[in-house]
PDB file of C-alpha atoms in Angstrom:
ATOM      1  CA  TYR E 985    -160.535  37.524 123.400  1.00 57.00           C
ATOM      2  CA  HIS E 986    -158.581  37.352 120.123  1.00 55.00           C
ATOM      3  CA  GLN E 987    -161.626  36.225 118.158  1.00 58.00           C
ATOM      4  CA  ASN E 988    -163.537  39.256 119.423  1.00 60.00           C
ATOM      5  CA  GLN E 989    -160.725  41.582 118.306  1.00 55.00           C
ATOM      6  CA  ASN E 990    -160.656  39.920 114.880  1.00 58.00           C
ATOM      7  CA  ARG E 991    -164.424  40.367 114.535  1.00 61.00           C
ATOM      8  CA  GLN E 992    -164.133  44.036 115.427  1.00 58.00           C
ATOM      9  CA  ARG E 993    -161.340  44.512 112.867  1.00 60.00           C
ATOM     10  CA  ASN E 994    -163.351  42.699 110.192  1.00 60.00           C
ATOM     11  CA  TYR E 995    -166.413  44.813 110.990  1.00 57.00           C
ATOM     12  CA  LYS E 996    -164.394  48.053 110.761  1.00 61.00           C
ATOM     13  CA  TYR E 997    -162.798  46.894 107.507  1.00 61.00           C
ATOM     14  CA  LYS E 998    -166.175  45.987 105.954  1.00 66.00           C
ATOM     15  CA  LYS E 999    -167.698  49.269 107.112  1.00 69.00           C
ATOM     16  CA  SER E1000    -164.754  51.240 105.720  1.00 74.00           C
ATOM     17  CA  ASN E1001    -164.813  49.269 102.468  1.00 82.00           C
ATOM     18  CA  PHE E1002    -168.570  49.872 102.098  1.00 83.00           C
ATOM     19  CA  LYS E1003    -168.104  53.634 102.589  1.00 84.00           C
ATOM     20  CA  MET E1004    -165.333  53.683 100.002  1.00 86.00           C
ATOM     21  CA  ILE E1005    -167.445  51.801  97.451  1.00 90.00           C
ATOM     22  CA  TRP E1006    -170.455  54.019  98.202  1.00 91.00           C
ATOM     23  CA  ASN E1007    -168.315  57.140  97.678  1.00 91.00           C
ATOM     24  CA  LEU E1008    -167.052  55.774  94.355  1.00 93.00           C
ATOM     25  CA  VAL E1009    -170.540  54.884  93.100  1.00 95.00           C
ATOM     26  CA  PHE E1010    -171.945  58.244  94.177  1.00 96.00           C
ATOM     27  CA  SER E1011    -169.037  60.108  92.534  1.00 96.00           C
ATOM     28  CA  ILE E1012    -169.510  58.276  89.237  1.00 97.00           C
ATOM     29  CA  ILE E1013    -173.284  58.844  89.270  1.00 97.00           C
ATOM     30  CA  TRP E1014    -172.821  62.539  90.106  1.00 97.00           C
ATOM     31  CA  THR E1015    -170.318  62.912  87.245  1.00 98.00           C
ATOM     32  CA  ILE E1016    -172.827  61.317  84.866  1.00 97.00           C
ATOM     33  CA  ILE E1017    -175.573  63.645  86.133  1.00 96.00           C
ATOM     34  CA  ILE E1018    -173.350  66.637  85.330  1.00 96.00           C
ATOM     35  CA  ILE E1019    -172.627  65.326  81.830  1.00 96.00           C
ATOM     36  CA  ILE E1020    -176.313  64.669  81.106  1.00 93.00           C
ATOM     37  CA  GLY E1021    -177.376  67.962  82.665  1.00 91.00           C
ATOM     38  CA  SER E1022    -174.830  69.819  80.561  1.00 91.00           C
ATOM     39  CA  ALA E1023    -175.993  68.069  77.386  1.00 90.00           C
ATOM     40  CA  ILE E1024    -179.681  68.965  77.819  1.00 86.00           C
ATOM     41  CA  SER E1025    -180.801  71.874  75.678  1.00 68.00           C
ATOM     42  CA  GLY E1026    -181.263  75.169  77.500  1.00 63.00           C
ATOM     43  CA  ASN E1027    -184.669  75.525  75.816  1.00 59.00           C
ATOM     44  CA  THR E1028    -185.826  72.352  77.558  1.00 56.00           C
ATOM     45  CA  LEU E1029    -184.808  73.757  80.935  1.00 55.00           C
ATOM     46  CA  ASP E1030    -186.671  77.028  80.354  1.00 54.00           C
ATOM     47  CA  HIS E1031    -189.966  75.119  80.141  1.00 54.00           C
ATOM     48  CA  VAL E1032    -189.201  73.087  83.265  1.00 55.00           C
ATOM     49  CA  SER E1033    -188.087  76.006  85.427  1.00 56.00           C
ATOM     50  CA  ILE E1034    -190.597  76.517  88.240  1.00 57.00           C
ATOM     51  CA  LEU E1035    -188.894  79.477  89.872  1.00 60.00           C
ATOM     52  CA  LYS E1036    -187.635  82.393  87.864  1.00 72.00           C
ATOM     53  CA  ILE E1037    -184.433  82.947  89.876  1.00 73.00           C
ATOM     54  CA  PRO E1038    -181.862  85.154  88.156  1.00 75.00           C
ATOM     55  CA  HIS E1039    -178.685  83.262  87.195  1.00 77.00           C
ATOM     56  CA  ILE E1040    -180.122  79.944  88.394  1.00 83.00           C
ATOM     57  CA  ASP E1041    -177.946  78.131  85.864  1.00 85.00           C
ATOM     58  CA  LYS E1042    -174.795  79.568  87.481  1.00 91.00           C
ATOM     59  CA  ILE E1043    -176.028  78.502  90.912  1.00 92.00           C
ATOM     60  CA  ILE E1044    -176.640  74.990  89.568  1.00 91.00           C
ATOM     61  CA  HIS E1045    -173.146  74.879  88.031  1.00 94.00           C
ATOM     62  CA  PHE E1046    -171.661  75.976  91.367  1.00 97.00           C
ATOM     63  CA  ILE E1047    -173.572  73.295  93.303  1.00 96.00           C
ATOM     64  CA  TRP E1048    -172.781  70.565  90.757  1.00 97.00           C
ATOM     65  CA  TYR E1049    -169.042  71.132  90.985  1.00 97.00           C
ATOM     66  CA  TYR E1050    -169.064  71.763  94.736  1.00 97.00           C
ATOM     67  CA  VAL E1051    -170.626  68.326  95.276  1.00 96.00           C
ATOM     68  CA  LEU E1052    -168.408  66.772  92.577  1.00 97.00           C
ATOM     69  CA  TYR E1053    -165.205  67.834  94.363  1.00 96.00           C
ATOM     70  CA  ILE E1054    -166.435  66.705  97.776  1.00 93.00           C
ATOM     71  CA  SER E1055    -167.620  63.331  96.472  1.00 94.00           C
ATOM     72  CA  TRP E1056    -164.374  62.504  94.653  1.00 93.00           C
ATOM     73  CA  TYR E1057    -162.237  63.861  97.482  1.00 89.00           C
ATOM     74  CA  SER E1058    -164.161  61.738 100.012  1.00 86.00           C
ATOM     75  CA  TYR E1059    -163.607  58.660  97.872  1.00 89.00           C
ATOM     76  CA  PHE E1060    -159.878  59.236  97.445  1.00 86.00           C
ATOM     77  CA  LEU E1061    -159.483  60.102 101.116  1.00 81.00           C
ATOM     78  CA  LYS E1062    -161.089  56.809 102.154  1.00 80.00           C
ATOM     79  CA  LYS E1063    -159.063  54.914  99.550  1.00 79.00           C
ATOM     80  CA  ASN E1064    -155.701  56.500 100.323  1.00 72.00           C
ATOM     81  CA  VAL E1065    -154.817  58.325 103.536  1.00 63.00           C
ATOM     82  CA  ARG E1066    -151.953  60.110 101.744  1.00 68.00           C
ATOM     83  CA  PHE E1067    -154.576  61.947  99.705  1.00 63.00           C
ATOM     84  CA  ILE E1068    -154.842  64.523 102.473  1.00 68.00           C
ATOM     85  CA  LYS E1069    -151.553  65.992 101.221  1.00 75.00           C
ATOM     86  CA  ILE E1070    -151.962  69.255  99.365  1.00 78.00           C
ATOM     87  CA  ARG E1071    -150.474  68.049  96.061  1.00 83.00           C
ATOM     88  CA  TYR E1072    -153.145  65.372  95.713  1.00 85.00           C
ATOM     89  CA  ARG E1073    -155.899  67.848  96.500  1.00 86.00           C
ATOM     90  CA  LEU E1074    -154.497  70.333  93.996  1.00 90.00           C
ATOM     91  CA  PHE E1075    -154.358  67.577  91.376  1.00 92.00           C
ATOM     92  CA  LEU E1076    -158.036  66.828  92.020  1.00 93.00           C
ATOM     93  CA  ILE E1077    -158.930  70.535  91.831  1.00 95.00           C
ATOM     94  CA  ILE E1078    -157.128  70.913  88.500  1.00 97.00           C
ATOM     95  CA  THR E1079    -158.668  67.693  87.145  1.00 97.00           C
ATOM     96  CA  ILE E1080    -162.227  68.736  88.006  1.00 98.00           C
ATOM     97  CA  ILE E1081    -161.735  72.274  86.687  1.00 97.00           C
ATOM     98  CA  CYS E1082    -160.390  70.794  83.429  1.00 97.00           C
ATOM     99  CA  PHE E1083    -163.421  68.489  83.345  1.00 98.00           C
ATOM    100  CA  GLY E1084    -165.629  71.593  83.583  1.00 96.00           C
ATOM    101  CA  TRP E1085    -163.712  73.207  80.724  1.00 97.00           C
ATOM    102  CA  VAL E1086    -164.081  70.085  78.564  1.00 96.00           C
ATOM    103  CA  ILE E1087    -167.831  70.046  79.270  1.00 96.00           C
ATOM    104  CA  GLU E1088    -168.034  73.683  78.132  1.00 94.00           C
ATOM    105  CA  LEU E1089    -166.150  72.780  74.943  1.00 94.00           C
ATOM    106  CA  PHE E1090    -168.565  69.909  74.365  1.00 93.00           C
ATOM    107  CA  GLN E1091    -171.452  72.334  74.817  1.00 92.00           C
ATOM    108  CA  GLN E1092    -169.949  74.535  72.142  1.00 90.00           C
ATOM    109  CA  TYR E1093    -168.941  71.901  69.589  1.00 91.00           C
ATOM    110  CA  VAL E1094    -170.703  68.584  70.329  1.00 90.00           C
ATOM    111  CA  PHE E1095    -173.999  69.008  72.188  1.00 87.00           C
ATOM    112  CA  ILE E1096    -176.951  70.202  70.124  1.00 81.00           C
ATOM    113  CA  LYS E1097    -178.515  73.595  70.965  1.00 81.00           C
ATOM    114  CA  ARG E1098    -175.857  74.319  73.595  1.00 83.00           C
ATOM    115  CA  SER E1099    -173.100  76.899  73.734  1.00 85.00           C
ATOM    116  CA  ALA E1100    -170.083  77.433  75.955  1.00 87.00           C
ATOM    117  CA  GLU E1101    -170.165  80.252  78.470  1.00 90.00           C
ATOM    118  CA  LEU E1102    -167.213  81.633  80.362  1.00 94.00           C
ATOM    119  CA  ASN E1103    -169.491  82.423  83.321  1.00 93.00           C
ATOM    120  CA  ASP E1104    -170.506  78.754  83.548  1.00 93.00           C
ATOM    121  CA  PHE E1105    -166.846  77.770  83.689  1.00 95.00           C
ATOM    122  CA  ILE E1106    -166.220  80.401  86.369  1.00 96.00           C
ATOM    123  CA  ALA E1107    -169.170  79.061  88.412  1.00 96.00           C
ATOM    124  CA  ASP E1108    -167.808  75.509  88.021  1.00 97.00           C
ATOM    125  CA  SER E1109    -164.362  76.605  89.179  1.00 97.00           C
ATOM    126  CA  MET E1110    -165.733  78.610  92.101  1.00 98.00           C
ATOM    127  CA  GLY E1111    -167.730  75.555  93.231  1.00 97.00           C
ATOM    128  CA  VAL E1112    -164.568  73.431  93.218  1.00 97.00           C
ATOM    129  CA  ILE E1113    -162.497  76.032  95.061  1.00 96.00           C
ATOM    130  CA  MET E1114    -165.223  76.652  97.646  1.00 96.00           C
ATOM    131  CA  ALA E1115    -165.613  72.901  98.210  1.00 95.00           C
ATOM    132  CA  PHE E1116    -161.856  72.538  98.669  1.00 92.00           C
ATOM    133  CA  THR E1117    -161.827  75.359 101.208  1.00 90.00           C
ATOM    134  CA  THR E1118    -164.896  74.378 103.224  1.00 89.00           C
ATOM    135  CA  TYR E1119    -164.183  70.643 103.204  1.00 81.00           C
ATOM    136  CA  PHE E1120    -160.583  71.188 104.277  1.00 73.00           C
ATOM    137  CA  TYR E1121    -161.620  73.343 107.229  1.00 75.00           C
ATOM    138  CA  ALA E1122    -164.492  71.006 108.149  1.00 73.00           C
ATOM    139  CA  TYR E1123    -162.147  68.004 107.976  1.00 67.00           C
ATOM    140  CA  GLN E1124    -159.640  69.753 110.233  1.00 64.00           C
ATOM    141  CA  SER E1125    -162.395  70.814 112.656  1.00 65.00           C
ATOM    142  CA  LYS E1126    -162.811  68.863 115.869  1.00 60.00           C
ATOM    143  CA  LEU E1127    -166.551  69.353 115.649  1.00 59.00           C
ATOM    144  CA  PHE E1128    -167.194  68.240 112.048  1.00 59.00           C
ATOM    145  CA  GLY E1129    -164.064  66.198 111.245  1.00 55.00           C
ATOM    146  CA  ARG E1130    -165.305  63.027 112.897  1.00 53.00           C
ATOM    147  CA  PHE E1131    -168.344  62.920 110.598  1.00 53.00           C
ATOM    148  CA  LEU E1132    -166.381  63.143 107.344  1.00 51.00           C
TER     149      LEU E1132
END
């Protein structure tokens, strides 16, 4: 009986540890994707664009930072249960918004053929805030909370 309980605990620990590592790897890869995507020249993207959707770049910024917040929050939540407290979430929000600002500064001063745009920064920030809001309510939900 005790061996069976130990096996179940070990299985749950390995499963939890795997999810945490997966969340970390995904978060790092997603951060790198944002950096690379922000460094690519806008002229290159104009030739690749299949659909001519107005403000598509703002939509992409929103989605990038929405996913970025959720991925890092999921990692920290699995790593540390205390992370559900509001001060930790606010710290993550501020950190990711500052990351977006630094990327915009890099676009202005470091990346070639790029320039900073206030509207990009606003889209980044809105993605983070929307992710915070929707993920918080989904996590608290009885319907969706068990999947997160």
